PDB file of C-alpha atoms and ligand atoms in Angstrom:
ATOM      1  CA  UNK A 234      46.834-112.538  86.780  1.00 73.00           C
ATOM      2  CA  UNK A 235      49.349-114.881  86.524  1.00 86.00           C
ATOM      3  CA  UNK A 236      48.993-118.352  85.028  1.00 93.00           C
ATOM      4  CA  UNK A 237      48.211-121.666  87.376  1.00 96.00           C
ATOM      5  CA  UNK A 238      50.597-124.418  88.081  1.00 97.00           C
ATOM      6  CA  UNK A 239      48.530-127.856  86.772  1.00 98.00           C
ATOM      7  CA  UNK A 240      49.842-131.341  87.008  1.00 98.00           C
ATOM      8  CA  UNK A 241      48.833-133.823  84.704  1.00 98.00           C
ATOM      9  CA  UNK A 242      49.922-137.479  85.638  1.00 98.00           C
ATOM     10  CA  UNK A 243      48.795-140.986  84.344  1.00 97.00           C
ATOM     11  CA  UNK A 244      50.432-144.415  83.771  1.00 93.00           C
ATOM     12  CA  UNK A 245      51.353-145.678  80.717  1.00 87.00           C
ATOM     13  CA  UNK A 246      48.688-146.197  78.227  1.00 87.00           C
ATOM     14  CA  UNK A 247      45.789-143.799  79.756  1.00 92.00           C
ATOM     15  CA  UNK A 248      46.403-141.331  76.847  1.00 92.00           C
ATOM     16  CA  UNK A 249      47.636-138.015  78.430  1.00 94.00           C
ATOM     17  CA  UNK A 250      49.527-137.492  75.887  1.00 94.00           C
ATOM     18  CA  UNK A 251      46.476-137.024  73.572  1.00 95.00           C
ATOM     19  CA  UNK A 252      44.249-135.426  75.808  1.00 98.00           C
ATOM     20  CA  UNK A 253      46.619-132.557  76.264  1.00 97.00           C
ATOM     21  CA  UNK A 254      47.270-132.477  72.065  1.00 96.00           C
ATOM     22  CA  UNK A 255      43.659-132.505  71.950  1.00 98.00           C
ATOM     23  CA  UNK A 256      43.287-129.354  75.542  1.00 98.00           C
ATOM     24  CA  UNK A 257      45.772-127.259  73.288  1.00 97.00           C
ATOM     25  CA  UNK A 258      44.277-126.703  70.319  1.00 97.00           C
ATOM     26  CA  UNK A 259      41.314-125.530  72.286  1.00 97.00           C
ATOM     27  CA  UNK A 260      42.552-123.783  74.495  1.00 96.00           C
ATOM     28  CA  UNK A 261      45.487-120.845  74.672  1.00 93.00           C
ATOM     29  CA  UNK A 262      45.011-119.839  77.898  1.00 95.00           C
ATOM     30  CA  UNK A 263      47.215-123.140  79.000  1.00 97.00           C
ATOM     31  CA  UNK A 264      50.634-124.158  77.765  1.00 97.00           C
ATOM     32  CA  UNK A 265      53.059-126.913  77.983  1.00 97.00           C
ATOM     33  CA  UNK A 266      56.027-126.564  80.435  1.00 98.00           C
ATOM     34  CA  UNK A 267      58.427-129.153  78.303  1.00 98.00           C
ATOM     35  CA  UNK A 268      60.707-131.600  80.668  1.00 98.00           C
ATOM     36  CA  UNK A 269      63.806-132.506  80.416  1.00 98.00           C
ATOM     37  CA  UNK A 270      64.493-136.566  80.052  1.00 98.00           C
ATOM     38  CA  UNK A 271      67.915-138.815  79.604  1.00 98.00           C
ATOM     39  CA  UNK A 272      65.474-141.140  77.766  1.00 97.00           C
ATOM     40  CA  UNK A 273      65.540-141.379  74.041  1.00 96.00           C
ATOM     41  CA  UNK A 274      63.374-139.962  71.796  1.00 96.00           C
ATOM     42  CA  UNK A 275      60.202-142.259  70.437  1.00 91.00           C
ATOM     43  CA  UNK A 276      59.784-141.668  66.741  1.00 89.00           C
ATOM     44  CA  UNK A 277      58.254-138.197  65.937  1.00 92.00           C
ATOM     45  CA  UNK A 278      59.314-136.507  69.184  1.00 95.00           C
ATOM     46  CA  UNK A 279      60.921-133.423  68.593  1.00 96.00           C
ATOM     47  CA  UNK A 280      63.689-131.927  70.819  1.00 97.00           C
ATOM     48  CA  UNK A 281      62.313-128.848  72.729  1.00 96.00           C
ATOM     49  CA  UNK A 282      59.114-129.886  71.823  1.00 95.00           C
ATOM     50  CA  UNK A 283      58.051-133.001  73.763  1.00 95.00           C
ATOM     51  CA  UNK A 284      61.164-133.059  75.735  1.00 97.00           C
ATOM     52  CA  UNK A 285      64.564-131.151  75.948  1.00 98.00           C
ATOM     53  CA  UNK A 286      66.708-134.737  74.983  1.00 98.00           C
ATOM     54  CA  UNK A 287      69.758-134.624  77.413  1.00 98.00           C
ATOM     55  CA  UNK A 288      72.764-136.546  78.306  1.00 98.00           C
ATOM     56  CA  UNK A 289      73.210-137.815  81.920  1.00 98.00           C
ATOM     57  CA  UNK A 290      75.809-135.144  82.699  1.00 98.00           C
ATOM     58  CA  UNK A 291      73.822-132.693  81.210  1.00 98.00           C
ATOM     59  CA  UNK A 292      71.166-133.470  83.242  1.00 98.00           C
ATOM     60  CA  UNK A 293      72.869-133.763  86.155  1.00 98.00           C
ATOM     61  CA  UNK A 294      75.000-130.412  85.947  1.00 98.00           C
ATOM     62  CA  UNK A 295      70.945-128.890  85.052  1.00 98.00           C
ATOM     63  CA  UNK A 296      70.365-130.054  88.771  1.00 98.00           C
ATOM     64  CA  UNK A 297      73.596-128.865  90.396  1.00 98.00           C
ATOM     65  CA  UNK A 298      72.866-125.603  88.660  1.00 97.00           C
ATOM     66  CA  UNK A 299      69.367-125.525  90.812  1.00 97.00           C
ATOM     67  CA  UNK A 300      67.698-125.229  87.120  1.00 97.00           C
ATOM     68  CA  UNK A 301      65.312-128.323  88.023  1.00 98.00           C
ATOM     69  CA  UNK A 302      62.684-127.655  89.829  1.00 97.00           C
ATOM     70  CA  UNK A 303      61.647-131.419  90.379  1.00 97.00           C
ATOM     71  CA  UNK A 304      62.688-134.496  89.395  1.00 98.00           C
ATOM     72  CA  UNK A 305      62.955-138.565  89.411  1.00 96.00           C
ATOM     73  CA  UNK A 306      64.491-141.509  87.850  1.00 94.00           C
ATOM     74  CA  UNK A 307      62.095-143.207  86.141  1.00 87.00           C
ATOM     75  CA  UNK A 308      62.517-146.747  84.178  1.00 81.00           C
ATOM     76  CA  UNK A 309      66.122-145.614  84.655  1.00 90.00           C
ATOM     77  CA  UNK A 310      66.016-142.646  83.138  1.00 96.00           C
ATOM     78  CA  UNK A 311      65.984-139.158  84.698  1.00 98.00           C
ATOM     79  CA  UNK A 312      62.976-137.190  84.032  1.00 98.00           C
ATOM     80  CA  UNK A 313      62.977-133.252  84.788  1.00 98.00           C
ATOM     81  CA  UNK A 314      60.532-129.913  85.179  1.00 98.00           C
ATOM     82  CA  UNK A 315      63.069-127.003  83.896  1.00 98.00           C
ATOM     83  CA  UNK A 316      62.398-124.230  86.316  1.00 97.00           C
ATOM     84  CA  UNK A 317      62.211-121.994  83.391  1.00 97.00           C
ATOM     85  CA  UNK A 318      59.838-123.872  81.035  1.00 97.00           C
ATOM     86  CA  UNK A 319      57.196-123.341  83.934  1.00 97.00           C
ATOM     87  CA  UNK A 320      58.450-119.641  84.597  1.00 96.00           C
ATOM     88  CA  UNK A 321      57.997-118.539  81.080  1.00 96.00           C
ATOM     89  CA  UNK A 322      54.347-119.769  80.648  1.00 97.00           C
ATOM     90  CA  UNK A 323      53.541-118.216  84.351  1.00 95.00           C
ATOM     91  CA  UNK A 324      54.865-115.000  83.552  1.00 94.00           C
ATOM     92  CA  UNK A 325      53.220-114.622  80.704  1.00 95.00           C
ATOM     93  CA  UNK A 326      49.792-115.454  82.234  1.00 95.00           C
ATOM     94  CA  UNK A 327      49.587-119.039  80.956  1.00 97.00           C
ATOM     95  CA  UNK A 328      48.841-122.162  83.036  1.00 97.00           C
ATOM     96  CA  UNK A 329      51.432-124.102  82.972  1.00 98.00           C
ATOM     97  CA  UNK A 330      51.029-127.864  82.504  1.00 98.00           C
ATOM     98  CA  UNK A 331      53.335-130.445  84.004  1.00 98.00           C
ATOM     99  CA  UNK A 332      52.795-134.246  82.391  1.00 98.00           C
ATOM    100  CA  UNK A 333      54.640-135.959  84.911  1.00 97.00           C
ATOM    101  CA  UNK A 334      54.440-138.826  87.606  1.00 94.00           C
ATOM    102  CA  UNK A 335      53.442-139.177  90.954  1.00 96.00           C
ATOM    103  CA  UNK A 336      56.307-138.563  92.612  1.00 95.00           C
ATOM    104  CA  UNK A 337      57.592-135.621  90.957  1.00 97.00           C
ATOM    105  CA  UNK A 338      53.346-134.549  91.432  1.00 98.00           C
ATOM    106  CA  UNK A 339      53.686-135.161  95.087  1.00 98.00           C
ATOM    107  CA  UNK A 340      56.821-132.568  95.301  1.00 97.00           C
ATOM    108  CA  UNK A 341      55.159-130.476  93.379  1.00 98.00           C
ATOM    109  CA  UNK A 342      52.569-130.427  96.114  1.00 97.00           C
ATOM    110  CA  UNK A 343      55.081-129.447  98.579  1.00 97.00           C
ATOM    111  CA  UNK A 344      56.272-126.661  97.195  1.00 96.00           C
ATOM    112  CA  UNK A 345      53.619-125.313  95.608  1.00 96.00           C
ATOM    113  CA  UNK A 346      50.698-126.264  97.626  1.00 96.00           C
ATOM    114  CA  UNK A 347      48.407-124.148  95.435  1.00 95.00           C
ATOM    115  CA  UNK A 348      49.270-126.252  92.291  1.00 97.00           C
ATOM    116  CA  UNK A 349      46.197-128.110  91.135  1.00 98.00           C
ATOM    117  CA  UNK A 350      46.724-131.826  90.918  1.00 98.00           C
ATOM    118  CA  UNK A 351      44.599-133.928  87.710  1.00 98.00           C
ATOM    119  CA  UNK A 352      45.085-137.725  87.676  1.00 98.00           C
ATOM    120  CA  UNK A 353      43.902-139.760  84.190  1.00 98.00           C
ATOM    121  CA  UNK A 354      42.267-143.252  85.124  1.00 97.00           C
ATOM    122  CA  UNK A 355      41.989-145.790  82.561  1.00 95.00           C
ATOM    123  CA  UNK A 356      38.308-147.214  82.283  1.00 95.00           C
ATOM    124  CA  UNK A 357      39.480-150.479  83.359  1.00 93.00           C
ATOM    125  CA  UNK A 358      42.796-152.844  83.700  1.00 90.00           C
ATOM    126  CA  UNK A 359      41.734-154.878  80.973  1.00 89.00           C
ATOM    127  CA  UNK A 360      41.593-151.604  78.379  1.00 91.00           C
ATOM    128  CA  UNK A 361      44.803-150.256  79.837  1.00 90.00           C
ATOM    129  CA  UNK A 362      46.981-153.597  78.988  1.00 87.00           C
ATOM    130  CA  UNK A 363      45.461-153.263  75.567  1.00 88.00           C
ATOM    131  CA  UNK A 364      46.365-150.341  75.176  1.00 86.00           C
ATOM    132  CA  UNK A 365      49.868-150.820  76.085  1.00 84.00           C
ATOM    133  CA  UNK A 366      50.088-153.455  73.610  1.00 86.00           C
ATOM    134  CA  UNK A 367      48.486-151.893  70.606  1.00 85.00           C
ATOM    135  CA  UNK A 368      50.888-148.893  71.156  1.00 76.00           C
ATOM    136  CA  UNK A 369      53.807-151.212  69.835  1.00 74.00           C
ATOM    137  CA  UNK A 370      56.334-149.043  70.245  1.00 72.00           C
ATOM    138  CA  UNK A 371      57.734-150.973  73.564  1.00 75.00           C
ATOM    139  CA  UNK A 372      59.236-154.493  73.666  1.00 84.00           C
ATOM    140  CA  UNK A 373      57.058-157.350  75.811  1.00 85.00           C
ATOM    141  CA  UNK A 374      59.056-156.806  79.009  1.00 86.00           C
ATOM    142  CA  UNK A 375      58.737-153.004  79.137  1.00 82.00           C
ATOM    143  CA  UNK A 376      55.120-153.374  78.385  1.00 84.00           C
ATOM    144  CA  UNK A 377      55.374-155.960  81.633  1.00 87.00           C
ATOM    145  CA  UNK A 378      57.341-153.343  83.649  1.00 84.00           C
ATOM    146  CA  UNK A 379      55.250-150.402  82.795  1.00 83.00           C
ATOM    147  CA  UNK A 380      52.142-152.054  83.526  1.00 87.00           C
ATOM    148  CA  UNK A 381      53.699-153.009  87.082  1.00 89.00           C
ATOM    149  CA  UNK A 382      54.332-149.425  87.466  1.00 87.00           C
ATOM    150  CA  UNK A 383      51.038-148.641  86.371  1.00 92.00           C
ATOM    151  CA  UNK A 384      49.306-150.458  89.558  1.00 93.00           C
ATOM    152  CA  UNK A 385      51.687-148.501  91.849  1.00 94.00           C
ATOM    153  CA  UNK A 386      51.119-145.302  90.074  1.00 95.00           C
ATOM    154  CA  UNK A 387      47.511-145.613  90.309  1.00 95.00           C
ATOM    155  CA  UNK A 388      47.843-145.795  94.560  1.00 96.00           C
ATOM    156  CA  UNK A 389      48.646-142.401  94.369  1.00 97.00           C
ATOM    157  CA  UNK A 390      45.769-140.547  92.831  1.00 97.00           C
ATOM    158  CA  UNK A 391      43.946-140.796  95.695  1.00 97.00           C
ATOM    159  CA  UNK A 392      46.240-137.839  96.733  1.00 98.00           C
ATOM    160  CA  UNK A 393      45.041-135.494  93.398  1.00 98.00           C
ATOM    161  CA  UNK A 394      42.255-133.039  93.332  1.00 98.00           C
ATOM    162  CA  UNK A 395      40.295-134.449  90.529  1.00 98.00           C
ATOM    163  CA  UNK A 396      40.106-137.769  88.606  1.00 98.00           C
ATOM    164  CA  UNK A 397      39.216-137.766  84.947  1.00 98.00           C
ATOM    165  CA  UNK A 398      38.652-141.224  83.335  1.00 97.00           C
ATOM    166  CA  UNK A 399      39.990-141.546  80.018  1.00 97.00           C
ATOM    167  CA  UNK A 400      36.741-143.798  78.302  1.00 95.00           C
ATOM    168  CA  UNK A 401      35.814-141.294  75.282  1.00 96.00           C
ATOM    169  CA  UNK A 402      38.564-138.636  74.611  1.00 97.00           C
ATOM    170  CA  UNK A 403      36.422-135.693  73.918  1.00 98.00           C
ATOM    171  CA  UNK A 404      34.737-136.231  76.863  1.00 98.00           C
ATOM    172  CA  UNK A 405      38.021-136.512  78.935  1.00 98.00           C
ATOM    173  CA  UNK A 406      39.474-133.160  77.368  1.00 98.00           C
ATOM    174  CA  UNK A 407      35.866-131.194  77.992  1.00 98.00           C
ATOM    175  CA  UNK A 408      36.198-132.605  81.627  1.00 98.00           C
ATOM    176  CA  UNK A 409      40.023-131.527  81.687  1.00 98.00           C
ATOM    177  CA  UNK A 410      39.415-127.701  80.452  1.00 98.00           C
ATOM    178  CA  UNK A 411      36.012-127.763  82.727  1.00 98.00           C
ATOM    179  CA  UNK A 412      39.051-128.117  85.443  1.00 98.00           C
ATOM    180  CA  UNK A 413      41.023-125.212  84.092  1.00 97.00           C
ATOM    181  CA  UNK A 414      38.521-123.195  83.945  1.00 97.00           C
ATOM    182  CA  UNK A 415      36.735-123.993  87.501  1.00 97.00           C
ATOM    183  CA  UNK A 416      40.339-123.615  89.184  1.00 97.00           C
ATOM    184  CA  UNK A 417      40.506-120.210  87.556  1.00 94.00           C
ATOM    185  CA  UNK A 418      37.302-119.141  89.440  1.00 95.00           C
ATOM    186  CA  UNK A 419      38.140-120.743  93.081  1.00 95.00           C
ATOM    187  CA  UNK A 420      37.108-117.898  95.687  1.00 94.00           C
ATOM    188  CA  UNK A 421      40.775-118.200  97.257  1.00 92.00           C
ATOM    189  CA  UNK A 422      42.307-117.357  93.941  1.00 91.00           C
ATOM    190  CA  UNK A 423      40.154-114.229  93.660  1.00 91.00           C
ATOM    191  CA  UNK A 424      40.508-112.269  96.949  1.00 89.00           C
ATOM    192  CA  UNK A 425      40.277-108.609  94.897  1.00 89.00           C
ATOM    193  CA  UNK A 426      37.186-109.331  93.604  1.00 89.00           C
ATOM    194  CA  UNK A 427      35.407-109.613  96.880  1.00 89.00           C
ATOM    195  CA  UNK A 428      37.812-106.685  98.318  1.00 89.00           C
ATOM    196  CA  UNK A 429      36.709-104.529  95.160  1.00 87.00           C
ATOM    197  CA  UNK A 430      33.384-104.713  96.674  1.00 84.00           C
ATOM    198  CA  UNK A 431      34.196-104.418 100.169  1.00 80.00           C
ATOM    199  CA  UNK A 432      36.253-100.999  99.330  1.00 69.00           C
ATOM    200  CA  UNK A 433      32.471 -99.943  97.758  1.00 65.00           C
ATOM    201  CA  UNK A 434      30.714-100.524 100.716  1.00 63.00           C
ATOM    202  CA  UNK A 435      32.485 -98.376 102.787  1.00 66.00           C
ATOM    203  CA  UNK A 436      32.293 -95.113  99.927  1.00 61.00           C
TER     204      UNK A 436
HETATM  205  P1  LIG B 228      57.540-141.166  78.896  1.00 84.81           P
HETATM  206  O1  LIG B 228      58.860-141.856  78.816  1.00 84.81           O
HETATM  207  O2  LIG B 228      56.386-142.105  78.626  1.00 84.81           O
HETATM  208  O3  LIG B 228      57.479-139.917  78.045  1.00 84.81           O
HETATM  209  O4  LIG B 228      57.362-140.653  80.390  1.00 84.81           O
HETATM  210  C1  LIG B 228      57.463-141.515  81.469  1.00 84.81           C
HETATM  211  C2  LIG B 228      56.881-140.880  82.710  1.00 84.81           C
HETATM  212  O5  LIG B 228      57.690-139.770  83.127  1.00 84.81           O
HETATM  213  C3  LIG B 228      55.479-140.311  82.481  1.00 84.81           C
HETATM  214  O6  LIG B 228      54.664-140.667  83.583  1.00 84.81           O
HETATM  215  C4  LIG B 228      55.714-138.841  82.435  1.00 84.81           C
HETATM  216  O7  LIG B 228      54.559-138.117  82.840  1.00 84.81           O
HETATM  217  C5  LIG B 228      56.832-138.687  83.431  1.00 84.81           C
HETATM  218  N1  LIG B 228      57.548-137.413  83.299  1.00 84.81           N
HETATM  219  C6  LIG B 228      57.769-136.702  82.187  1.00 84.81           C
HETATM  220  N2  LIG B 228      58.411-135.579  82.465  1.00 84.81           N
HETATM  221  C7  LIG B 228      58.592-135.550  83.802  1.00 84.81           C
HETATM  222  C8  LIG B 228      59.190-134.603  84.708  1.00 84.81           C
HETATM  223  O8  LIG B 228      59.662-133.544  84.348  1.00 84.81           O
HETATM  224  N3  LIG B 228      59.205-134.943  86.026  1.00 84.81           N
HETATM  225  C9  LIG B 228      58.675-136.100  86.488  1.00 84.81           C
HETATM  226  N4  LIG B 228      58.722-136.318  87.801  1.00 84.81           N
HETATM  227  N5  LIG B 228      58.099-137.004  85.666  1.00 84.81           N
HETATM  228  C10 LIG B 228      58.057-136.733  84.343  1.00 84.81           C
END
């Protein structure tokens, strides 16, 4: 069988980042499909890793060369998903996960209307604009922006298929690979089954 498509989107602060860490070293079945981003990297990001670092023309010639599959400016940068960071984890019977925002979740949608669509809630406002600020890593007015962002962000996820809220991580990653695995055994998903047992009815 081959892998699932999954989106993964949250604003700022709701701590996707650590719920996948935390989904992948439980899980193998599910990998990573790495972006591609004119933004810098934060301290400890690694190049191929968290992101493929580009330049704005190599971004853009990655989109003239139909190798981006989606993709938005975002706080002025361009963000990406690599056609073939999601091909190699499909082929290979791996979901792939895409951590991006809403808009690049909503073309997902479109073209793949089978993809499976998880949005990350905060537990409140309050928490989330703490969070933001004990992060550190961003100066007053980004925090600002990207809590802005974070309000229109969070307009969208009435359009995902399930809502996790992020109040106790272990319980968010158990409720993210309870997804996975529920997705895996939708009915529409698993046609031969039933037609394995239809072919035995008529022997
Ligand atoms: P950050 O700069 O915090 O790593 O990411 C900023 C936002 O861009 C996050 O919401 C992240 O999920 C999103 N993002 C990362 N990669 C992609 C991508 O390939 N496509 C889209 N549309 N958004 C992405």
């Amino acid at each position: 069988m081959k892998g699932l498509l999954f989106v993964v989107s949250a604003p700022a602060g709701c701590g996707k980042d650590t719920i996948l860490n935390e989904l992948f070293k439980k899980t193998d079945t599910a990998g990573y499909a790495v972006s591609a981003t004119t933004r810098a990297p934060r301290g400890g990001e690694i190049n191929g890793v968290h992101y493929h670092f580009l330049t704005r023309e190599e971004f853009e010639s990655k989109i003239a060369e139909k190798e981006v599959l989606e993709y938005t400016e975002y706080c002025g940068n361009y963000y990406g998903t690599l056609r073939r960071s999601v091909n190699d984890l499909i082929e290979r019977g791996k979901d792939a996960i895409l951590k991006i925002e809403v808009e690049g979740a909503m073309n997902i949608r479109r073209m793949f209307p089978e993809a499976c669509l998880v949005f990350i809630l905060p537990p409140s406002w309050e928490i989330l604009e703490k969070r933001l600020r004990d992060r550190g890593t961003e100066t007053e007015e980004k925090i600002i922006e990207r809590s802005k962002q974070a309000r229109t962000e969070i307009e969208f996820a009435k359009n995902y298929d399930y809502l996790i809220v992020n109040d106790k991580l272990d319980a968010a990653v158990d409720d993210l690979l309870a997804v996975l695995r529920a997705e895996k055994l939708r009915r529409s998903r698993n046609d031969e089954l039933l037609n394995a047992f239809g072919e035995e009815d008529k022997a």
